[in-house]
Backbone as CSV, one residue per row, in Angstrom:
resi,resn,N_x,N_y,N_z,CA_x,CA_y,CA_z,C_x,C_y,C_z
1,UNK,3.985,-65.544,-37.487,3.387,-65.112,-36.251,2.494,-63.922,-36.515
2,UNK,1.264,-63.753,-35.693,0.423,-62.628,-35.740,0.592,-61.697,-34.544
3,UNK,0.209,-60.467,-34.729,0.279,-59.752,-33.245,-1.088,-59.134,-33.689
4,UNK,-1.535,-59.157,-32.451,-2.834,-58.671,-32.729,-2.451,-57.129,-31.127
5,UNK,-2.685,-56.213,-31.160,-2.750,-55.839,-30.277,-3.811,-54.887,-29.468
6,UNK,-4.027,-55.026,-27.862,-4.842,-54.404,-26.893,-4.181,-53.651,-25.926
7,UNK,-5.321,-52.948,-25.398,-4.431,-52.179,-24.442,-3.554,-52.878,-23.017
8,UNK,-1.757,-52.867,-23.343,-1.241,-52.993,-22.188,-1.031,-54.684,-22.018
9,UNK,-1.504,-55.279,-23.707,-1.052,-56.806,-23.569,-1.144,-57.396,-25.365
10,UNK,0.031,-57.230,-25.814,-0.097,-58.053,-26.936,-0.143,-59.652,-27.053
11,UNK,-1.011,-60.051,-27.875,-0.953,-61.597,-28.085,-0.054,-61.733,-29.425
12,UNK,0.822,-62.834,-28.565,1.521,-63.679,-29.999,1.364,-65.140,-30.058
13,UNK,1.289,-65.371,-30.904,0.701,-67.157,-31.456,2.041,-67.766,-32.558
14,UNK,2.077,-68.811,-32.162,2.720,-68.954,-33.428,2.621,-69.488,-34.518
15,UNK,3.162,-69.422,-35.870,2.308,-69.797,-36.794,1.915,-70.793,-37.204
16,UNK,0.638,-70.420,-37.910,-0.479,-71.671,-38.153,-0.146,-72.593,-39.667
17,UNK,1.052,-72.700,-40.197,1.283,-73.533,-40.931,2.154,-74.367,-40.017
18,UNK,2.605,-76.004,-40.645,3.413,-76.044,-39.790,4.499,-76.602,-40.896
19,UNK,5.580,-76.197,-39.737,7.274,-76.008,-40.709,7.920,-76.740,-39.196
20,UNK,9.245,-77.183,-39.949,10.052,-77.922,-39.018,10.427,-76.584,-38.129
21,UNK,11.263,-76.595,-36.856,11.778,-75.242,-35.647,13.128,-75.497,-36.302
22,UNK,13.919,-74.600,-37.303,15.040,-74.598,-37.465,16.141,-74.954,-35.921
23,UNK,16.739,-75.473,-36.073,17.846,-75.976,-35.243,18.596,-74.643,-34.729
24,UNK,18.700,-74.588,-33.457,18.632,-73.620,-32.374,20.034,-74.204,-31.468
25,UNK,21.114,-72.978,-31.042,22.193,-73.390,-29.811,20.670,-73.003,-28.398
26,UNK,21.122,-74.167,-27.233,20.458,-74.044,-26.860,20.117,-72.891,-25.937
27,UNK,21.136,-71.809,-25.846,21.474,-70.976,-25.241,21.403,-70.309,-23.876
28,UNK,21.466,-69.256,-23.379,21.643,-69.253,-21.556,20.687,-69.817,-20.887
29,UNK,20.596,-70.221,-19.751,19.956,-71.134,-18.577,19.390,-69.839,-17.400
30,UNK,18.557,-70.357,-16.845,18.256,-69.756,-15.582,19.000,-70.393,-14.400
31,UNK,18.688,-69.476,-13.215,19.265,-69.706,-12.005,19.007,-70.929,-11.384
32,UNK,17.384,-71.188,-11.503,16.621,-72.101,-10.381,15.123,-71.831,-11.346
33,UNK,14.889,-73.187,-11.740,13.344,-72.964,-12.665,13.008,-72.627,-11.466
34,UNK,11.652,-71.960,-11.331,10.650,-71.852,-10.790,9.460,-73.027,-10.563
35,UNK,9.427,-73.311,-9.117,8.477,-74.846,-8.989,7.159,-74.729,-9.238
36,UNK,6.799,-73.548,-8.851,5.405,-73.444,-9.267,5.293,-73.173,-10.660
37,UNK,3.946,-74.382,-10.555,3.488,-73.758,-12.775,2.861,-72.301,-12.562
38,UNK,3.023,-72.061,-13.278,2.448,-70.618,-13.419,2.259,-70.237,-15.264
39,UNK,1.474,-69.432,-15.681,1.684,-68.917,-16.811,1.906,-67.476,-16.713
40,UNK,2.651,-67.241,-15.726,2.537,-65.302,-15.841,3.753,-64.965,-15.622
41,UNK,4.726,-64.557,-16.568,5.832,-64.323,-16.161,6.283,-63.076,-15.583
42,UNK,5.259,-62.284,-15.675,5.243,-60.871,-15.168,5.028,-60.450,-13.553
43,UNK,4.589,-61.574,-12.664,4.311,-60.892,-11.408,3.267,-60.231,-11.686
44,UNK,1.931,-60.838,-12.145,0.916,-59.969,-12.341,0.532,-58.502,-12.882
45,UNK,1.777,-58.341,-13.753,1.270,-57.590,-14.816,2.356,-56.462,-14.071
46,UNK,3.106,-56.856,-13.176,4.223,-55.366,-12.386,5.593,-55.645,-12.993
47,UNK,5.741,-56.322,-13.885,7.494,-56.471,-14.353,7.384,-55.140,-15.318
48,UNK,8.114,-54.499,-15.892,8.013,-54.138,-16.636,8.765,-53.855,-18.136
49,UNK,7.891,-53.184,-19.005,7.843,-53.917,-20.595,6.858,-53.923,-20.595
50,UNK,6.295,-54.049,-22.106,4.947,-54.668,-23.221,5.053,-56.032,-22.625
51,UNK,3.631,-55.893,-21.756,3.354,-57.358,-21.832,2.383,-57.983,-22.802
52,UNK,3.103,-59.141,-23.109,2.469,-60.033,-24.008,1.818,-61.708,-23.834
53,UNK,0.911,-62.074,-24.524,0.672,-63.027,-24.047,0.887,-64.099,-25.049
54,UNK,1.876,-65.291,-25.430,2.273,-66.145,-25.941,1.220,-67.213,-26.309
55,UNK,0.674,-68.018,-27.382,0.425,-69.393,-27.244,0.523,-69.865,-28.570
56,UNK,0.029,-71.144,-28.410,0.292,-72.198,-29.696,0.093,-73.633,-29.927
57,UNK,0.415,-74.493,-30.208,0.174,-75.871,-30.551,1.457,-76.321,-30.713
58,UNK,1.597,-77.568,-29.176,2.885,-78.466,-29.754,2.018,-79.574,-30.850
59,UNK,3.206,-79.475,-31.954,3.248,-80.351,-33.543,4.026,-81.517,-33.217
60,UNK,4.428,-82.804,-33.477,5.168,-83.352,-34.145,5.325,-82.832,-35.190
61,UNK,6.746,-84.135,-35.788,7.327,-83.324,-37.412,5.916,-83.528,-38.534
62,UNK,5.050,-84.581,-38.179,4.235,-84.945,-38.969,2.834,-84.360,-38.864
63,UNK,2.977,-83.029,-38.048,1.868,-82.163,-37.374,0.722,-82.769,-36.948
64,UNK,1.156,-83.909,-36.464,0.095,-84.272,-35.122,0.651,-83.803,-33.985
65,UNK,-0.467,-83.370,-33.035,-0.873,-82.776,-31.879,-0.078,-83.981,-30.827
66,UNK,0.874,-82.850,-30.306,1.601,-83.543,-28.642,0.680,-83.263,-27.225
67,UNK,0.342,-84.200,-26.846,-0.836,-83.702,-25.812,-0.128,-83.602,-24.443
68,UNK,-0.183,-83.013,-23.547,0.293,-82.895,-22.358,2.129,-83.074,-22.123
69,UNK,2.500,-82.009,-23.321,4.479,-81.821,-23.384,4.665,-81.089,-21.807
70,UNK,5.567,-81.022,-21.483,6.736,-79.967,-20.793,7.174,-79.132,-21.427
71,UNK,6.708,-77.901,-20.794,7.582,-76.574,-21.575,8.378,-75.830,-20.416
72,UNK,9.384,-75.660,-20.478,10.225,-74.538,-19.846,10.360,-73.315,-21.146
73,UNK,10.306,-72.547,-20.604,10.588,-71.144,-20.946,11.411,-70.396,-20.350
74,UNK,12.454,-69.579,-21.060,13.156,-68.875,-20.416,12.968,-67.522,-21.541
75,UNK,14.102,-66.311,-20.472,13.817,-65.224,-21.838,14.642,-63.709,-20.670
76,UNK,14.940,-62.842,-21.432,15.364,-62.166,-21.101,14.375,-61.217,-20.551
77,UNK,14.789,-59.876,-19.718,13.092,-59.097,-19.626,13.429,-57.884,-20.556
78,UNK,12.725,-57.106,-20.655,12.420,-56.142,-21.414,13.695,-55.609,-21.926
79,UNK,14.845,-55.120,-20.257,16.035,-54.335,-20.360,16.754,-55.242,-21.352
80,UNK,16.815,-56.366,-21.760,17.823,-57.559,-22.059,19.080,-58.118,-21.058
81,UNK,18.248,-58.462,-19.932,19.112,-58.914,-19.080,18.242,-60.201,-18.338
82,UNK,19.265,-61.622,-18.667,18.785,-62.673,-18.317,18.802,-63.068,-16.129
83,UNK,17.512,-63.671,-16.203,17.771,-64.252,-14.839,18.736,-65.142,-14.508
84,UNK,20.165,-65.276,-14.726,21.269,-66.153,-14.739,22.506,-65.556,-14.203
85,UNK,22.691,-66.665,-13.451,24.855,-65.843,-12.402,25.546,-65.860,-14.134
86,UNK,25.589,-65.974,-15.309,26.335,-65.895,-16.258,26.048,-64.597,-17.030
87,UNK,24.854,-63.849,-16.631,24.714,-62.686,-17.627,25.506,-61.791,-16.934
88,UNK,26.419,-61.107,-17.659,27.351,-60.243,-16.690,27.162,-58.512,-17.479
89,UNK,26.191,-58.669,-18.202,25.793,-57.506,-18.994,25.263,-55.943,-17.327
90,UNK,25.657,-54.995,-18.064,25.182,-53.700,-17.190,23.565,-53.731,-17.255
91,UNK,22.941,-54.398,-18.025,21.506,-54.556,-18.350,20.897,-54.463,-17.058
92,UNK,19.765,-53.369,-16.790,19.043,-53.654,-15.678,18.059,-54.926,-15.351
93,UNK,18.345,-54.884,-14.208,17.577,-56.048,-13.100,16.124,-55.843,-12.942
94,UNK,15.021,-56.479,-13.091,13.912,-56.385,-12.866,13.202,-57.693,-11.870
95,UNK,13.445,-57.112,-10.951,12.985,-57.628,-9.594,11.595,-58.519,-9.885
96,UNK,10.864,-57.702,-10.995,9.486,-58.607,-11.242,9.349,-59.005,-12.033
97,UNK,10.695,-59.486,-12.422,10.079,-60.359,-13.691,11.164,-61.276,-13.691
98,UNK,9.792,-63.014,-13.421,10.508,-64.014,-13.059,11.513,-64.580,-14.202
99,UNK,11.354,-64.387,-15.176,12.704,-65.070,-16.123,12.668,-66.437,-16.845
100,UNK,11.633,-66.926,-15.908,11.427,-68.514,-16.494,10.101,-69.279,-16.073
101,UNK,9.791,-70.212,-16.859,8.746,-70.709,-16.458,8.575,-72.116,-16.818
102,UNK,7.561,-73.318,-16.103,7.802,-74.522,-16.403,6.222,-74.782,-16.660
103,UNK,5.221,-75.074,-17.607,4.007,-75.290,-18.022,4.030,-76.418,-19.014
104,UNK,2.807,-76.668,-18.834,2.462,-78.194,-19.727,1.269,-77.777,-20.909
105,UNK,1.428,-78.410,-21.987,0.532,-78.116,-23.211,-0.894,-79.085,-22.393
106,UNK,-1.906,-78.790,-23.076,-3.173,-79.940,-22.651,-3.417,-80.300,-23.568
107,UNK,-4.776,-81.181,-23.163,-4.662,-82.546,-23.932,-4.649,-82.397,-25.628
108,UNK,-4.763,-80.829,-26.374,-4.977,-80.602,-27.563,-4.035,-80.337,-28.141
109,UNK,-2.668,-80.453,-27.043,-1.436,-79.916,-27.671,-1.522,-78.091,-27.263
110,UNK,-2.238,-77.613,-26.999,-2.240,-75.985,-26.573,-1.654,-75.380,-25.459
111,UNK,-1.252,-74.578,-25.773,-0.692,-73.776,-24.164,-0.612,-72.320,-24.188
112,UNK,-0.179,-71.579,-23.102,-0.221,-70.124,-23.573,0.360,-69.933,-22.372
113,UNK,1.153,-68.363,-22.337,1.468,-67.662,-20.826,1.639,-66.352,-21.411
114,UNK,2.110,-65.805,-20.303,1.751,-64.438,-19.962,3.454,-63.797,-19.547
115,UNK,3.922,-62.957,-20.676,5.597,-62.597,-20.116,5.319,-60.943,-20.877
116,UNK,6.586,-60.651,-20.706,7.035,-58.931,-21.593,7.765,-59.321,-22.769
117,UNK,7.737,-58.255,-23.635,8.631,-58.882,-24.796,9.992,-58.274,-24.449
118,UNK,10.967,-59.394,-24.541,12.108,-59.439,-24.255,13.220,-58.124,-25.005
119,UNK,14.276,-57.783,-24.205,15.111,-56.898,-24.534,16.033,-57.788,-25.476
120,UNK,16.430,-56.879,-26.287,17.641,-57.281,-27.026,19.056,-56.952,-26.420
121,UNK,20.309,-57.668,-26.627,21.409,-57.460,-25.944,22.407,-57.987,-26.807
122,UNK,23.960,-57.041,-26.232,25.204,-57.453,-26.986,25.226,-58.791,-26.804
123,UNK,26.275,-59.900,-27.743,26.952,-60.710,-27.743,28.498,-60.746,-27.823
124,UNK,28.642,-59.383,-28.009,30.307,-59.432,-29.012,30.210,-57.674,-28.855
125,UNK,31.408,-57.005,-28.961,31.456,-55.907,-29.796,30.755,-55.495,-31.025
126,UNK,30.265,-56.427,-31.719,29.587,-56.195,-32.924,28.621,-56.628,-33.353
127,UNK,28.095,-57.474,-32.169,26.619,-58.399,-32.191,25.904,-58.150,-31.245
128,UNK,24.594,-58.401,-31.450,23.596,-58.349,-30.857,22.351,-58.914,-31.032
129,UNK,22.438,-59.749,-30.435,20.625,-60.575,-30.190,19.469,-60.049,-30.818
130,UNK,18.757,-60.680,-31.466,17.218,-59.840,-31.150,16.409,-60.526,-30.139
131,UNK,15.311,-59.509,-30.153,14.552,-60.419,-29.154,13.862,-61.840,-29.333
132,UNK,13.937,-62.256,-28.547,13.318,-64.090,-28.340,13.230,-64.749,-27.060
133,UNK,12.767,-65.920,-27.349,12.307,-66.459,-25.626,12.666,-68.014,-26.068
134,UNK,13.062,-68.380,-25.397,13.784,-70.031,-25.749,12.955,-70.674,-25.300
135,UNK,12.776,-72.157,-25.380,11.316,-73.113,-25.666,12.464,-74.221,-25.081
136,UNK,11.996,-74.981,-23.636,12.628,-76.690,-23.921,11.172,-77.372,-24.213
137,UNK,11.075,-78.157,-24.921,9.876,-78.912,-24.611,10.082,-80.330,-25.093
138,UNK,9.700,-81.068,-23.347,9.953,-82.595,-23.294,8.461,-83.654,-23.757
139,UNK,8.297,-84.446,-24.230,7.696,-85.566,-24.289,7.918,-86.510,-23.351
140,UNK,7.430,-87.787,-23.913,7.676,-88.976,-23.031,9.014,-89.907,-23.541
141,UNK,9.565,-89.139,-25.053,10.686,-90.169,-25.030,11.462,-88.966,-26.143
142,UNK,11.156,-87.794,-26.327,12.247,-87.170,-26.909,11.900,-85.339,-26.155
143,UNK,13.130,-84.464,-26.564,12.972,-82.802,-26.035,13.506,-82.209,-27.104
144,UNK,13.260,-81.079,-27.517,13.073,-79.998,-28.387,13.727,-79.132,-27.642
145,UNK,14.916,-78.398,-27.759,15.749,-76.818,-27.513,14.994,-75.923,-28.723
146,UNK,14.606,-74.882,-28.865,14.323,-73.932,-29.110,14.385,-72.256,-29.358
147,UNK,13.923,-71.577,-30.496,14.280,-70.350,-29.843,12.874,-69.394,-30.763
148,UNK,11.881,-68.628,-30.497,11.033,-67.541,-31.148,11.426,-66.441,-31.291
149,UNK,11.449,-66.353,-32.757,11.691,-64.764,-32.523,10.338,-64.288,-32.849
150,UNK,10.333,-62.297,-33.058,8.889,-61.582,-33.233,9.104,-60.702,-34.855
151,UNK,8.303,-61.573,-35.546,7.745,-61.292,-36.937,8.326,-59.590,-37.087
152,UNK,8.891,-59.107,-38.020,8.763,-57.386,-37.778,10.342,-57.081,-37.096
153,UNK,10.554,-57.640,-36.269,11.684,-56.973,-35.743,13.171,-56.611,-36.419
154,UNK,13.555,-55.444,-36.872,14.206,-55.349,-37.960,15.681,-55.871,-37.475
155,UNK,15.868,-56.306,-36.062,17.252,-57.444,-35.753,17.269,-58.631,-36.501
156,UNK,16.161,-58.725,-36.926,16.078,-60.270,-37.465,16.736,-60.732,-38.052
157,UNK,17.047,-60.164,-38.947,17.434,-59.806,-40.433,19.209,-60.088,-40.172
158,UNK,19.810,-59.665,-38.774,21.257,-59.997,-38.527,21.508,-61.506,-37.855
């Protein structure tokens, strides 16, 4: 992944070789997707966090171009606290920032949106997440669970 950054919005892409998405639990859910497509997960730029702006190319395994997939997105916001009745973390609530999103790649396989980069959070007494944003993405006869993390982040590494 590259980060290129501007004022008050980093872009992340993901990378331009292509490699299989290591196998991912599919992990927490949102409340209620959101019906409207949208690419802005921010409430117009008022959630707050580094907002960033995501995109990329759905691949097959054989890196041909998926044209018009389903993507849900989900992700924690900045504090590391998910939009879900299961996150029971003290993590603050951010009223503006929707948590999830449902968008379609076009016809080149491309897509992009607009979120904060996600908080990191416990799992355990002795664990802890790094940051990432989980990926479903459907076709017409198979779906992909997912998970990104951000190049650099020295959680990675656990």
């Amino acid at each position: 992944m590259t980060s290129l950054i501007f004022p008050f919005i980093y872009k992340i892409r993901a990378t331009t070789a292509c490699m299989p998405t290591p196998v991912q639990a599919k992990g927490p859910f949102y409340k209620k997707l959101h019906t409207i497509s949208s690419n802005d997960m921010t409430n117009n730029g008022k959630a707050a966090g580094n907002r960033i702006k995501v995109y990329g190319k759905i691949l097959d395994s054989k890196c041909k171009i998926i044209p018009h997939a389903k993507i849900e997105v989900w992700q924690a916001n900045s504090f590391g606290k998910y939009n879900h009745k299961n996150d029971f973390s003290k993590s603050k609530i951010d009223n503006h920032f929707n948590g999830n999103i449902k968008i379609n790649s076009n016809s080149k396989g491309k897509y992009f949106f607009f979120t904060v980069y996600p908080g990191h959070y416990k799992i355990s007494a002795n664990s802890i997440r790094t940051p990432h944003i989980h990926f479903k993405i459907t076709t017409e006869n198979k779906s992909l669970i997912t998970q990104m993390y951000f190049k650099g982040n020295r959680m990675n590494e656990n």
